Short mmCIF file of C-alpha atoms and ligand atoms in Angstrom, two decimals:
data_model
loop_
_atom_site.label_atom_id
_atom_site.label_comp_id
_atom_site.label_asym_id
_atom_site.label_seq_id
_atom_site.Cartn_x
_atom_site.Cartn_y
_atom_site.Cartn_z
CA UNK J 1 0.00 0.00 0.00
CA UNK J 2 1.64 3.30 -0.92
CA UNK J 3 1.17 6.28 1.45
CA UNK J 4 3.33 8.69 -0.44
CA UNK J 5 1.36 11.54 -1.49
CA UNK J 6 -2.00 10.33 0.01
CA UNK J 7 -4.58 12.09 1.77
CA UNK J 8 -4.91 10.92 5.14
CA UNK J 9 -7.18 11.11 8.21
CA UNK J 10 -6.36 9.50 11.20
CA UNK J 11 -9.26 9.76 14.00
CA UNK J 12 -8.23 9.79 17.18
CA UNK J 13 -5.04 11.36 19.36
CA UNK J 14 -3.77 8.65 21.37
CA UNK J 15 -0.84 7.20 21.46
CA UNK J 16 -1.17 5.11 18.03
CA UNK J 17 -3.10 8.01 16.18
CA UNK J 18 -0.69 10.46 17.06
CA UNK J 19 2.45 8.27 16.43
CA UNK J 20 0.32 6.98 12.67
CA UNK J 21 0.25 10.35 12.01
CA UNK J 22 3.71 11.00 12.17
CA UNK J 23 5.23 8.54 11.06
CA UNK J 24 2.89 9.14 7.40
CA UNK J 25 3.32 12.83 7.31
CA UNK J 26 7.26 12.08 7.60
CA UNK J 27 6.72 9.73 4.81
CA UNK J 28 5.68 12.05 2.27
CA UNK J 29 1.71 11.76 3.20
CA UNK J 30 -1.06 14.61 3.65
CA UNK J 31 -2.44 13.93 7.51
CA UNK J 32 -5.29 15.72 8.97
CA UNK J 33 -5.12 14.27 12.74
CA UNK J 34 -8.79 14.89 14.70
CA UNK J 35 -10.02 13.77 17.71
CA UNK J 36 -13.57 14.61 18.78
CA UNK J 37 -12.27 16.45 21.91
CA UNK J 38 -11.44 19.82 22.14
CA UNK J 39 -7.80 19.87 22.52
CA UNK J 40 -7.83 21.71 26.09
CA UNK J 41 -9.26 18.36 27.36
CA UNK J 42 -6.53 16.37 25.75
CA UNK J 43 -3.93 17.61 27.66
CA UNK J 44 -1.31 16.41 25.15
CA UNK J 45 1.79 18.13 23.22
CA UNK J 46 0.79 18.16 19.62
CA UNK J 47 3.72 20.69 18.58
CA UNK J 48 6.01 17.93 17.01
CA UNK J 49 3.21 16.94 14.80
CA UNK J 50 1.91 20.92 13.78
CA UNK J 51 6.09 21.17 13.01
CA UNK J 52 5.76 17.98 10.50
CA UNK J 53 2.84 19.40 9.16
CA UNK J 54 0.07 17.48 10.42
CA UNK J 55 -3.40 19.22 10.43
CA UNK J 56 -4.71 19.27 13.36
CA UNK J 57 -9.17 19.04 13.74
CA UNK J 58 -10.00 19.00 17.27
CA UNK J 59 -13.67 19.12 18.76
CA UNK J 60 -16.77 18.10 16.60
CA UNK J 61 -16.08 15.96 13.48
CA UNK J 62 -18.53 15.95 10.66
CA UNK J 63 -18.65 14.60 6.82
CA UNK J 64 -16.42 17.55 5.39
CA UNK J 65 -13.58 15.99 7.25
CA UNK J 66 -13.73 13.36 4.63
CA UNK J 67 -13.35 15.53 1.22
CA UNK J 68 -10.09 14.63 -0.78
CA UNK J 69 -9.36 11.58 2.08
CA UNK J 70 -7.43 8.28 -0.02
CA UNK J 71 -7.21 6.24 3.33
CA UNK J 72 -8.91 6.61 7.01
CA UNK J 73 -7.34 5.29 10.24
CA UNK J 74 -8.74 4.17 13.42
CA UNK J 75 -7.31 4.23 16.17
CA UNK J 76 -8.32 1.28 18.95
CA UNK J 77 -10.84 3.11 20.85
CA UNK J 78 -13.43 4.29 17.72
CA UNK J 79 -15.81 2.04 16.73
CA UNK J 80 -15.30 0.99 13.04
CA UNK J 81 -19.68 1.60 13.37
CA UNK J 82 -19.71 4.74 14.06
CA UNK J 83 -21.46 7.03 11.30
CA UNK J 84 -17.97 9.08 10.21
CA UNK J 85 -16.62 6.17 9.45
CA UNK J 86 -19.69 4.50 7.68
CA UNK J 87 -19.94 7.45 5.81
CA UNK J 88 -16.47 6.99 4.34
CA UNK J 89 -16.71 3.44 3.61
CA UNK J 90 -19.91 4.98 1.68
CA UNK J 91 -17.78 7.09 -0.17
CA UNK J 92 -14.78 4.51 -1.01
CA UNK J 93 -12.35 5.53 1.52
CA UNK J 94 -9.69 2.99 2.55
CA UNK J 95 -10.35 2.31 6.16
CA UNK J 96 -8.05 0.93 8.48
CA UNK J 97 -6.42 0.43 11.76
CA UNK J 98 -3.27 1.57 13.05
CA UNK J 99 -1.74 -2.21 13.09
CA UNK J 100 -2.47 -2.48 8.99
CA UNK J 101 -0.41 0.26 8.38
CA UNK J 102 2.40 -1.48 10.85
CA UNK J 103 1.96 -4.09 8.81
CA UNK J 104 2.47 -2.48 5.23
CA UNK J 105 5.67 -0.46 6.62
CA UNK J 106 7.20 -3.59 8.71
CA UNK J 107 9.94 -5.39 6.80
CA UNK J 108 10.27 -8.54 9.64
CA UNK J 109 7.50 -10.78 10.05
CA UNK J 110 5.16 -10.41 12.65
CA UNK J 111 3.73 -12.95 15.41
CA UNK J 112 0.32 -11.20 16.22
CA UNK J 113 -1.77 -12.53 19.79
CA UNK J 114 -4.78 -12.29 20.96
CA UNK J 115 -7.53 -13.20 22.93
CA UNK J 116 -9.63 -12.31 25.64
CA UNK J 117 -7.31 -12.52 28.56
CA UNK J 118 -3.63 -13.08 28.70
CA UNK J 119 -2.27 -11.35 25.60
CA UNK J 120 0.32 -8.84 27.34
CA UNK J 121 2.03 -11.88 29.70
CA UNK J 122 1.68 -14.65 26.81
CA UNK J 123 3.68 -11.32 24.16
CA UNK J 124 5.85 -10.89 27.03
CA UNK J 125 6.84 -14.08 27.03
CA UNK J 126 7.09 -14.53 23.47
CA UNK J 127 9.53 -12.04 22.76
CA UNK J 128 11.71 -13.06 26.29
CA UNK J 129 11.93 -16.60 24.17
CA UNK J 130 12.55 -15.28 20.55
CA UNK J 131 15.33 -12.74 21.70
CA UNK J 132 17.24 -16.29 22.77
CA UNK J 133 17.41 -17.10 18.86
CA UNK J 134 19.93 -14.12 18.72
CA UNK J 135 17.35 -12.51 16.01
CA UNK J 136 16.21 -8.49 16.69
CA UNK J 137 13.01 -8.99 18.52
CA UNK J 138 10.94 -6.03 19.06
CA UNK J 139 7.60 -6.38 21.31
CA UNK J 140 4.49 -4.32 20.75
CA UNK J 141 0.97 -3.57 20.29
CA UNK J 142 -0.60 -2.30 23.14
CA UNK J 143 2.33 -2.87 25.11
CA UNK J 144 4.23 0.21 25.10
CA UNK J 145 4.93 2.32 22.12
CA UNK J 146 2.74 1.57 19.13
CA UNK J 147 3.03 -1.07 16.79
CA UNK J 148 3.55 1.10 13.66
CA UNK J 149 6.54 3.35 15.21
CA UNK J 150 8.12 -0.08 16.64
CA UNK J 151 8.45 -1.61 13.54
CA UNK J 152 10.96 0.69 11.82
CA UNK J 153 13.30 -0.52 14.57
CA UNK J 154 13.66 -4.35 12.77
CA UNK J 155 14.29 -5.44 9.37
CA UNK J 156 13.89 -8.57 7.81
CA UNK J 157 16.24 -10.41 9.55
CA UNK J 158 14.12 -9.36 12.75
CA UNK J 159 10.75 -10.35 14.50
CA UNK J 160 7.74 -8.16 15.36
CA UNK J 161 6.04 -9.74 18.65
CA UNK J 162 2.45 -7.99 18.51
CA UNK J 163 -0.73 -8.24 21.02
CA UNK J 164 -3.49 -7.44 19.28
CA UNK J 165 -7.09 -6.28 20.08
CA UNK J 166 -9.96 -7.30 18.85
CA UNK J 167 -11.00 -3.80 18.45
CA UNK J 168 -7.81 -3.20 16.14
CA UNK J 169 -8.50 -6.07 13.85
CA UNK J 170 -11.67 -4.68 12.89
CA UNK J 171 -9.72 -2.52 10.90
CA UNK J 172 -7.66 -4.79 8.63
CA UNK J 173 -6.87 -5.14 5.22
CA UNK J 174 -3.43 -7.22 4.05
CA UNK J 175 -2.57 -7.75 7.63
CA UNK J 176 -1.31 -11.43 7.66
CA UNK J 177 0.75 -12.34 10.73
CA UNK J 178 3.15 -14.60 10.10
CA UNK J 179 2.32 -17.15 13.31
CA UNK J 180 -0.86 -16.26 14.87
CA UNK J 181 -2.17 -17.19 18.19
CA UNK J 182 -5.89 -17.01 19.87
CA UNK J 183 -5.76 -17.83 23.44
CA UNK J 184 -8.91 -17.89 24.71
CA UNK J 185 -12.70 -16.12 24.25
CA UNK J 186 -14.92 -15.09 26.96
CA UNK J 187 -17.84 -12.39 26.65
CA UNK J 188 -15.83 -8.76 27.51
CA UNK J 189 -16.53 -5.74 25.18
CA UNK J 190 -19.48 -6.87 24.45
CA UNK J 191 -20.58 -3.22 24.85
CA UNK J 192 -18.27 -2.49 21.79
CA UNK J 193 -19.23 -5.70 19.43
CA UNK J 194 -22.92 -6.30 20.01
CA UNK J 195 -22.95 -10.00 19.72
CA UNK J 196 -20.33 -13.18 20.71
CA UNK J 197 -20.74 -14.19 17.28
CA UNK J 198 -18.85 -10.44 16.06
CA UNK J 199 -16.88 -10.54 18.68
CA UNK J 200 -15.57 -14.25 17.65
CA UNK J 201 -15.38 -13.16 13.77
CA UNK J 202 -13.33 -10.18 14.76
CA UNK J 203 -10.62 -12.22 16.67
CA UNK J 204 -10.54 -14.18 13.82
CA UNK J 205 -9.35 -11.73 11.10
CA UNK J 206 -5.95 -12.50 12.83
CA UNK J 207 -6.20 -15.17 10.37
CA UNK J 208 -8.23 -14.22 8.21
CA UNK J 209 -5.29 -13.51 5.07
CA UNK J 210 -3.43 -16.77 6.46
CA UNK J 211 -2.04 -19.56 3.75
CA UNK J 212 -0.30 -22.75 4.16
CA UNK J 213 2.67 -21.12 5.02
CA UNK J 214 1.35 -19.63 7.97
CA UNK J 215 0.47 -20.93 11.83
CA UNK J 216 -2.31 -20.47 13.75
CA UNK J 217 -1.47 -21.48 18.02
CA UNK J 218 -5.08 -22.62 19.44
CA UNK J 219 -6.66 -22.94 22.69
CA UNK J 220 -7.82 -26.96 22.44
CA UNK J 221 -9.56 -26.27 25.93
CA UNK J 222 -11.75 -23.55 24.93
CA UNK J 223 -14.39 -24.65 22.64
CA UNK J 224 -14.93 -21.13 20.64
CA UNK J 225 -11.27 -21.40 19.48
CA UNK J 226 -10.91 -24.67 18.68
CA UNK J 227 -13.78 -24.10 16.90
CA UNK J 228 -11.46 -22.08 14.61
CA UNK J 229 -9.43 -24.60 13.20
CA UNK J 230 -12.29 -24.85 10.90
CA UNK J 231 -11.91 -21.78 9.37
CA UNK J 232 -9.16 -21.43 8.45
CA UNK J 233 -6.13 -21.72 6.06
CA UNK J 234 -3.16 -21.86 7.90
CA UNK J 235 -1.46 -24.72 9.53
CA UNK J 236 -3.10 -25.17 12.85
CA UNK J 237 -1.19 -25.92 16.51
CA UNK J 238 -3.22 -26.78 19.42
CA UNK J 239 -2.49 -25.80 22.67
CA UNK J 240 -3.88 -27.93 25.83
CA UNK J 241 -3.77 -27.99 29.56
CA UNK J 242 -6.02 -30.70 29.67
CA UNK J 243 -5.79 -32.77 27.08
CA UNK J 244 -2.39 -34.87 25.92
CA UNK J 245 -2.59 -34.67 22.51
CA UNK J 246 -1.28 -36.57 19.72
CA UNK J 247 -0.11 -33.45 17.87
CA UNK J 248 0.58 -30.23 19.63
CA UNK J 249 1.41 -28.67 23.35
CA UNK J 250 0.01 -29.42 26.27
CA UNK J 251 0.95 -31.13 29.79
CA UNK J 252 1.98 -34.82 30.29
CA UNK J 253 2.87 -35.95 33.97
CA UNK J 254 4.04 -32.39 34.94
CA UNK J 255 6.15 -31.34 32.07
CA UNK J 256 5.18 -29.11 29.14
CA UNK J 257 5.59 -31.27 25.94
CA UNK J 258 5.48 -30.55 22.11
CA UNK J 259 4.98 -33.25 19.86
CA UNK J 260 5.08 -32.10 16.22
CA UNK J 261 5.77 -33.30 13.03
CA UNK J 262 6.40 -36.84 14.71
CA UNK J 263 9.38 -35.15 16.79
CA UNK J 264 8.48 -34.72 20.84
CA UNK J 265 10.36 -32.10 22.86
CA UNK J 266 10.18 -32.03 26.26
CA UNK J 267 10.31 -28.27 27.35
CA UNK J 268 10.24 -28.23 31.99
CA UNK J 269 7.62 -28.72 34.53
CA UNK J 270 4.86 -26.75 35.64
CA UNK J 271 5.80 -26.42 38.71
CA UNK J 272 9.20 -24.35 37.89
CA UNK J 273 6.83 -21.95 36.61
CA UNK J 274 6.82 -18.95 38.54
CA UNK J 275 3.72 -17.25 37.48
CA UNK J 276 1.42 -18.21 39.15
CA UNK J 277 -2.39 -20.11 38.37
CA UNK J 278 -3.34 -22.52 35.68
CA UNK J 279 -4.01 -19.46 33.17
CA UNK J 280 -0.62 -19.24 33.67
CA UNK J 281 0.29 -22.79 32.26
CA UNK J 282 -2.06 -22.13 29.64
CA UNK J 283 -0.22 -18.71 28.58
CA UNK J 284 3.08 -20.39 28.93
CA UNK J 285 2.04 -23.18 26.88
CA UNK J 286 1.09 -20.53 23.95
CA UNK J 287 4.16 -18.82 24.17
CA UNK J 288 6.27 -22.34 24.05
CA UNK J 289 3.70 -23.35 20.97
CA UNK J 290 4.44 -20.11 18.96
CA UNK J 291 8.60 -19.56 20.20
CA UNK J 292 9.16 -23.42 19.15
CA UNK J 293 6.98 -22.30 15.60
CA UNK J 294 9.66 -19.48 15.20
CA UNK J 295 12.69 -21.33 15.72
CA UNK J 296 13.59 -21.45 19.34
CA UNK J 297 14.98 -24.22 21.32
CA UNK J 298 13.12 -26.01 23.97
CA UNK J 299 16.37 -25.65 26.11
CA UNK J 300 16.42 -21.83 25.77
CA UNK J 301 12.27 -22.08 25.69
CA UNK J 302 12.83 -23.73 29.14
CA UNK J 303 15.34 -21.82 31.00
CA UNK J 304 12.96 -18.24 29.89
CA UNK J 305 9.78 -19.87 31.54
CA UNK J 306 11.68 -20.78 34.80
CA UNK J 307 13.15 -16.91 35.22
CA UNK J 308 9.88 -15.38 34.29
CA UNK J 309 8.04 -13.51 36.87
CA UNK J 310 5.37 -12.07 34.88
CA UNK J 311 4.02 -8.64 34.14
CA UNK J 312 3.29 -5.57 36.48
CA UNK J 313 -0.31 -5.94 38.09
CA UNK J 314 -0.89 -9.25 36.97
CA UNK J 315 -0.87 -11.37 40.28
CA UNK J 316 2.26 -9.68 41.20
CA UNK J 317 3.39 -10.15 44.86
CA UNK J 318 3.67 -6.47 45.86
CA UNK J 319 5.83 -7.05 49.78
CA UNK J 320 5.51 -8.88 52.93
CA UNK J 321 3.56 -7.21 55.73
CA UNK J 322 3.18 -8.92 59.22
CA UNK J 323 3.52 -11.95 57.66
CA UNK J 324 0.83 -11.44 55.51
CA UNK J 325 1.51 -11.40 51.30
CA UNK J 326 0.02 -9.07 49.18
CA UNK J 327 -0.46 -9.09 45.73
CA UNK J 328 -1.40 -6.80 42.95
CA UNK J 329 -3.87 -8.07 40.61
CA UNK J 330 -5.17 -3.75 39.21
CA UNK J 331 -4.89 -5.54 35.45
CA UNK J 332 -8.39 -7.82 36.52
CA UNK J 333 -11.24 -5.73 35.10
CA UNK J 334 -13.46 -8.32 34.82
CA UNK J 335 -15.06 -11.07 36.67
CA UNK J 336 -13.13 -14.48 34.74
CA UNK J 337 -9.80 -12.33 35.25
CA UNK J 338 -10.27 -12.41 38.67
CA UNK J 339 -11.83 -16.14 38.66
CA UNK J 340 -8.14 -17.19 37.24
CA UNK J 341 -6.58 -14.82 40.39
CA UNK J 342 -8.56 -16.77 43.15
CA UNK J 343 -7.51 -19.82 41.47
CA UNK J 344 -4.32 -18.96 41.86
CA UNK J 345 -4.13 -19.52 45.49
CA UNK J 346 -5.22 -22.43 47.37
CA UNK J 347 -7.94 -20.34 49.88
CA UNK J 348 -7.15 -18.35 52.73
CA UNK J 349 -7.63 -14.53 50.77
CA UNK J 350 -8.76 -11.41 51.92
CA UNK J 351 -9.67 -10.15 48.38
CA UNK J 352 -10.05 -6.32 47.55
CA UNK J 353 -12.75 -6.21 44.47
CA UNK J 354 -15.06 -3.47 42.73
CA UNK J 355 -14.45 -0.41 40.52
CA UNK J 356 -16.88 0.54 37.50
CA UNK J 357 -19.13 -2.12 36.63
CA UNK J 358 -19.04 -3.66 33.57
CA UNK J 359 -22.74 -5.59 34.75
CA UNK J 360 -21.55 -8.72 32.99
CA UNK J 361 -23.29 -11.96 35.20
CA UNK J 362 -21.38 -12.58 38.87
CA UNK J 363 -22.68 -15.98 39.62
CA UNK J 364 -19.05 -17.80 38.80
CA UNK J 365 -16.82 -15.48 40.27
CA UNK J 366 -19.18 -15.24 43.47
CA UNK J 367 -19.28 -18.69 43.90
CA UNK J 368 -15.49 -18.61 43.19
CA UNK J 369 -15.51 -15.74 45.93
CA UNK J 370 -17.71 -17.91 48.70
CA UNK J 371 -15.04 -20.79 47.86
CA UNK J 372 -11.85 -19.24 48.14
CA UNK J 373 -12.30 -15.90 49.75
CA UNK J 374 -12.22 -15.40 54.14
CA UNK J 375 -13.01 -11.74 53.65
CA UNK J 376 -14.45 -9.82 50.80
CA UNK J 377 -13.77 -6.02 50.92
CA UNK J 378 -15.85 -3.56 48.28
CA UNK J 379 -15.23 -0.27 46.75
CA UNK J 380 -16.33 1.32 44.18
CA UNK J 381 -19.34 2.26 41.81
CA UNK J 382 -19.67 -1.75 41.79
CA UNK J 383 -20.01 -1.93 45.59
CA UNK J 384 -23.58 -2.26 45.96
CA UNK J 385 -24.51 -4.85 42.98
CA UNK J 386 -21.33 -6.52 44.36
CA UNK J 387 -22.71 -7.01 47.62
CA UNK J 388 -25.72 -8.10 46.84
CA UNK J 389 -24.34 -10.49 44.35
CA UNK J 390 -21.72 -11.76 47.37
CA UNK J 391 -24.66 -11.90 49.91
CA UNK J 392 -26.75 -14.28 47.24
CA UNK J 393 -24.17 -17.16 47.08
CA UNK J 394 -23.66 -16.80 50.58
CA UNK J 395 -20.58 -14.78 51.33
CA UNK J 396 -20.53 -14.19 54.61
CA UNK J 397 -17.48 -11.85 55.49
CA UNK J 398 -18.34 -8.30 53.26
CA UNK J 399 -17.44 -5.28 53.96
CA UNK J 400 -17.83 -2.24 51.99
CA UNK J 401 -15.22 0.69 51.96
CA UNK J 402 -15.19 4.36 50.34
CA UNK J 403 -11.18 4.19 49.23
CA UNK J 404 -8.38 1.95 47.92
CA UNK J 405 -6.69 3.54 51.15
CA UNK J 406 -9.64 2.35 53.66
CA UNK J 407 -9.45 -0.77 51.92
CA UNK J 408 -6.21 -2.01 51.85
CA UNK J 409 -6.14 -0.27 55.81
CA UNK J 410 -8.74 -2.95 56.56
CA UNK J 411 -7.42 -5.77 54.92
CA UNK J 412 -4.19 -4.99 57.18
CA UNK J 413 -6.33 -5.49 60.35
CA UNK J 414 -8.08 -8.39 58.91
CA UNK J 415 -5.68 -10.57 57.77
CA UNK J 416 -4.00 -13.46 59.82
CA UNK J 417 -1.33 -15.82 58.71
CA UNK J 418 -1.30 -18.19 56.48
CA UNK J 419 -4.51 -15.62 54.35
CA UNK J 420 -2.83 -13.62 51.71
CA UNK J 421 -4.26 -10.10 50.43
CA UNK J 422 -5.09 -9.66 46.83
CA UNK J 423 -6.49 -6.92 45.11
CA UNK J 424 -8.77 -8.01 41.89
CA UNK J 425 -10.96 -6.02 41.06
CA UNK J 426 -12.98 -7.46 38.69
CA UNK J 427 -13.88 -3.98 37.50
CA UNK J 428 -12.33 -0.87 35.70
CA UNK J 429 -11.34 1.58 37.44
CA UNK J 430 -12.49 4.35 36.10
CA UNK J 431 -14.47 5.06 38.66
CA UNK J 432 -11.60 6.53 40.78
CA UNK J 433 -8.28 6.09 38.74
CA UNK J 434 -7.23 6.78 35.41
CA UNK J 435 -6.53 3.25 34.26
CA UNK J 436 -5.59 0.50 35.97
CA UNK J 437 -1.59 0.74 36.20
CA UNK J 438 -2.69 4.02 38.19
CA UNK J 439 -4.71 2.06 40.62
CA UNK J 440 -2.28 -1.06 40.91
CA UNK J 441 0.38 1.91 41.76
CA UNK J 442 -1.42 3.18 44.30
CA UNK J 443 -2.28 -0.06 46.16
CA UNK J 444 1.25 -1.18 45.62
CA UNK J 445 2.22 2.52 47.72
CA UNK J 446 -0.46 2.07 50.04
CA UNK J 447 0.84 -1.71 51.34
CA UNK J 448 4.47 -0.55 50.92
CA UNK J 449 3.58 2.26 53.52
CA UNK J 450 2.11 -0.08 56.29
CA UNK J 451 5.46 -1.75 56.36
P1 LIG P 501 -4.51 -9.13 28.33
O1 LIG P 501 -3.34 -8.44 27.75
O2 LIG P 501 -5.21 -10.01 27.35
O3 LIG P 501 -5.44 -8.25 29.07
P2 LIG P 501 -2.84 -10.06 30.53
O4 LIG P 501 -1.70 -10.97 30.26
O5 LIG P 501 -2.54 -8.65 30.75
O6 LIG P 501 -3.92 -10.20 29.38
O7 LIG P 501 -3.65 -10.63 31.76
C1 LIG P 501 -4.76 -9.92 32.24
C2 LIG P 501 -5.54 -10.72 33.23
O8 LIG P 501 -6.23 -11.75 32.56
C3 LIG P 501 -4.67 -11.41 34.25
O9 LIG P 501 -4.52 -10.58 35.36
C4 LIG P 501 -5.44 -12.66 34.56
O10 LIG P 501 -6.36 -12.40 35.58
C5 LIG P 501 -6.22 -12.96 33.30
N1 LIG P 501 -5.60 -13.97 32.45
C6 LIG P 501 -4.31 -13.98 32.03
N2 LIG P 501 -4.10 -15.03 31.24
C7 LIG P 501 -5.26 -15.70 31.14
C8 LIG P 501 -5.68 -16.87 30.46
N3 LIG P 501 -4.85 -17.58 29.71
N4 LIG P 501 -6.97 -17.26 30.58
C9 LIG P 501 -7.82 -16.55 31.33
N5 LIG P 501 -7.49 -15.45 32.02
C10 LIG P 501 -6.23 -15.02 31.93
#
């Protein structure tokens, strides 16, 4: 796709609109970059881009915006449905995400994930296991920096580790990852996609411009994904914790195993891992699936899994206080995230949960809560439906609290050895934070003060 010369609109100023924008203006491309905001509330530096020669359209966007436009981009948080953007399709305008155009300027070949849950630590690991092959790994997506500014750092010699939304693949054209993975689906922006079924045909654009050159990594255990092996092209692994299987990855007597192409590696036991929960075997089993697809060794493969610690606010112990462990689980926003936490640990938790509800059903995680949980402490816009929800299946420790501060004050006095204190929220936290990093920073302060 040539960009040279084009007329370009890229909708939205975060971090991938206003790097997209950039990097095309720089390229020789016309860019108009609007947000619907008014620019006072963006609170953002836009000078580098006015110097390039970016246009800048802030506040209320209507049709003219389109005149002249060759190609549209979307940036993650804009529905592809909204009218704007129907209106260009209308009119023939190229519209796109911000990972297409990645992909059209990125001279390595890309490993794209996705999923509902456990994209960032599965890409983590990914790119910990591929930089062992000695090859220029770069890791991106919506980790970090975005995916089209990373890729000028590789060339083809290199490899592009990407996490992927589903709300970026709904802007693809030529996008065609080289090995593909879907880890798991569970309803979560349903808000965004209306239906399962859209939400399941958007994930699966990852493969949708796959041949028989290319690899699809699938969850065995989780019938919607299986489920795509049917559909498509590419050669398909599976991934299992449950199931030995005759072709694939997946656990026998403790030890993670590949058998492919009637070759069986042994790659280490479970039990070295040290993140923590059996989502955690299942992300490490991806990441072994796709790093053995891409060349590295199960030797190398094996001695990255047993350093790995995992990602910030993802289960991550936080200190030691009174004897009492506390870990930071901010990244949970919603209820199966926070299923896999409690899971994690064998009982015995004072768990800190609520934020802005996302109303998605509580029965599991409650009766995950009434199993696992010795105290449940509540903040947050969720509080209320929370409790109710708790008081239902039966929980009978709740408490209800106005702050993170209050809360994590109470779970001090509450907890006796051997419990352990975990914040998962289950919930956004937009309610009182900016995002969730914010709020896992603050409870991660809060428990390092009370040492
Ligand atoms: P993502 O990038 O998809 O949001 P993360 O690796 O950041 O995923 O993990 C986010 C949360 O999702 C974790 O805190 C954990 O609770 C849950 N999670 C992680 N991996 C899995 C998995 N394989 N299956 C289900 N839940 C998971």
């Amino acid at each position: 796709m040539e960009f040279h010369n084009k007329q370009i609109l890229v909708l939205g100023a975060g971090i991938s609109g206003m790097s997209v924008a950039h990097i095309l203006q720089n390229m020789g491309a016309k860019v108009i970059l609007s947000d619907a905001k008014p620019i006072e509330k963006l609170n953002k530096d836009f000078t580098y881009l006015e110097k390039a020669g970016v246009i800048l359209s802030f506040g209320s966007q209507d049709e003219s915006l389109l005149n002249n436009i060759d190609y549209l981009i979307v940036s993650p948080g804009i529905s592809i449905n909204i009218p704007l953007i129907k209106a260009a399709q209308a009119k023939g305008i190229r519209v796109m995400s911000e990972i297409e155009v990645a992909y059209q300027l990125c001279k390595a070949p890309i490993i794209a994930i996705t999923g509902t849950n456990g994209k960032t630590t599965t890409t983590t690991l990914i790119g910990e296991m591929l930089k062992t092959t000695g090859r220029d790994v770069v890791v991106g997506g919506n980790i970090g920096l975005a995916l089209s500014q990373e890729v000028a750092a590789v060339n083809e010699t290199g490899l592009v580790v990407a996490e992927i939304s589903s709300f970026q693949l709904e802007g693809i054209i030529d996008f065609k990852p080289y090995i593909a993975a879907v880890l798991n689906l569970t309803p979560d922006h349903l808000d965004r996609h209306n239906s399962m079924e859209v939400y399941k045909s958007t994930k699966e654009r990852i493969f949708a411009n796959h041949t028989s050159e290319n690899f699809v990594v699938l969850n065995y255990d989780d019938p919607l994904v299986r489920d795509m092996a049917e559909r498509t092209s590419s050669q398909v692994m599976f991934f299992s914790r449950q199931a030995e299987l005759s072709e694939g990855i997946f656990v026998k007597d403790g030890v993670i195993t590949i058998a492919w192409q009637g070759q069986s590696h042994e790659i280490g036991l479970t039990a070295d891992l040290k993140i923590r929960g059996g989502h955690n075997i299942e992300n490490a089993l991806a990441a072994c699936g796709v790093s053995f697809l891409a060349g590295a060794k199960p030797s190398d493969m094996a001695l990255v899994l047993s350093n790995f610690t995992g990602v910030e606010h993802r289960i991550e112990p936080v200190a030691k206080v009174n004897g009492i462990e506390y870990y930071n689980d901010s990244k949970a926003t919603n209820p199966e995230s926070s299923i896999k936490a409690l899971e994690a640990f064998n009982g015995n938790i004072v768990l800190i949960a609520g934020g802005r509800d996302k109303n998605t059903d509580l029965s599991e995680f409650m009766q995950k809560v009434k199993d696992k949980v010795d105290h449940l402490i509540l903040l947050g816009e969720a509080k209320k439906r929370f409790f109710e929800a708790a008081d239902k299946f039966g929980v009978s420790q709740i408490h209800t609290v106005e702050s993170l501060a209050d809360a994590v004050q109470l779970a001090n006095t509450l907890a006796k050895p051997p419990q352990v204190v975990l914040l998962s929220p289950a919930c956004s936290s937009y309610d009182m934070f900016n995002n969730y990093e914010e709020r896992g920073k603050v409870f991660k302060d809060l428990v390092r003060q009370l040492g």
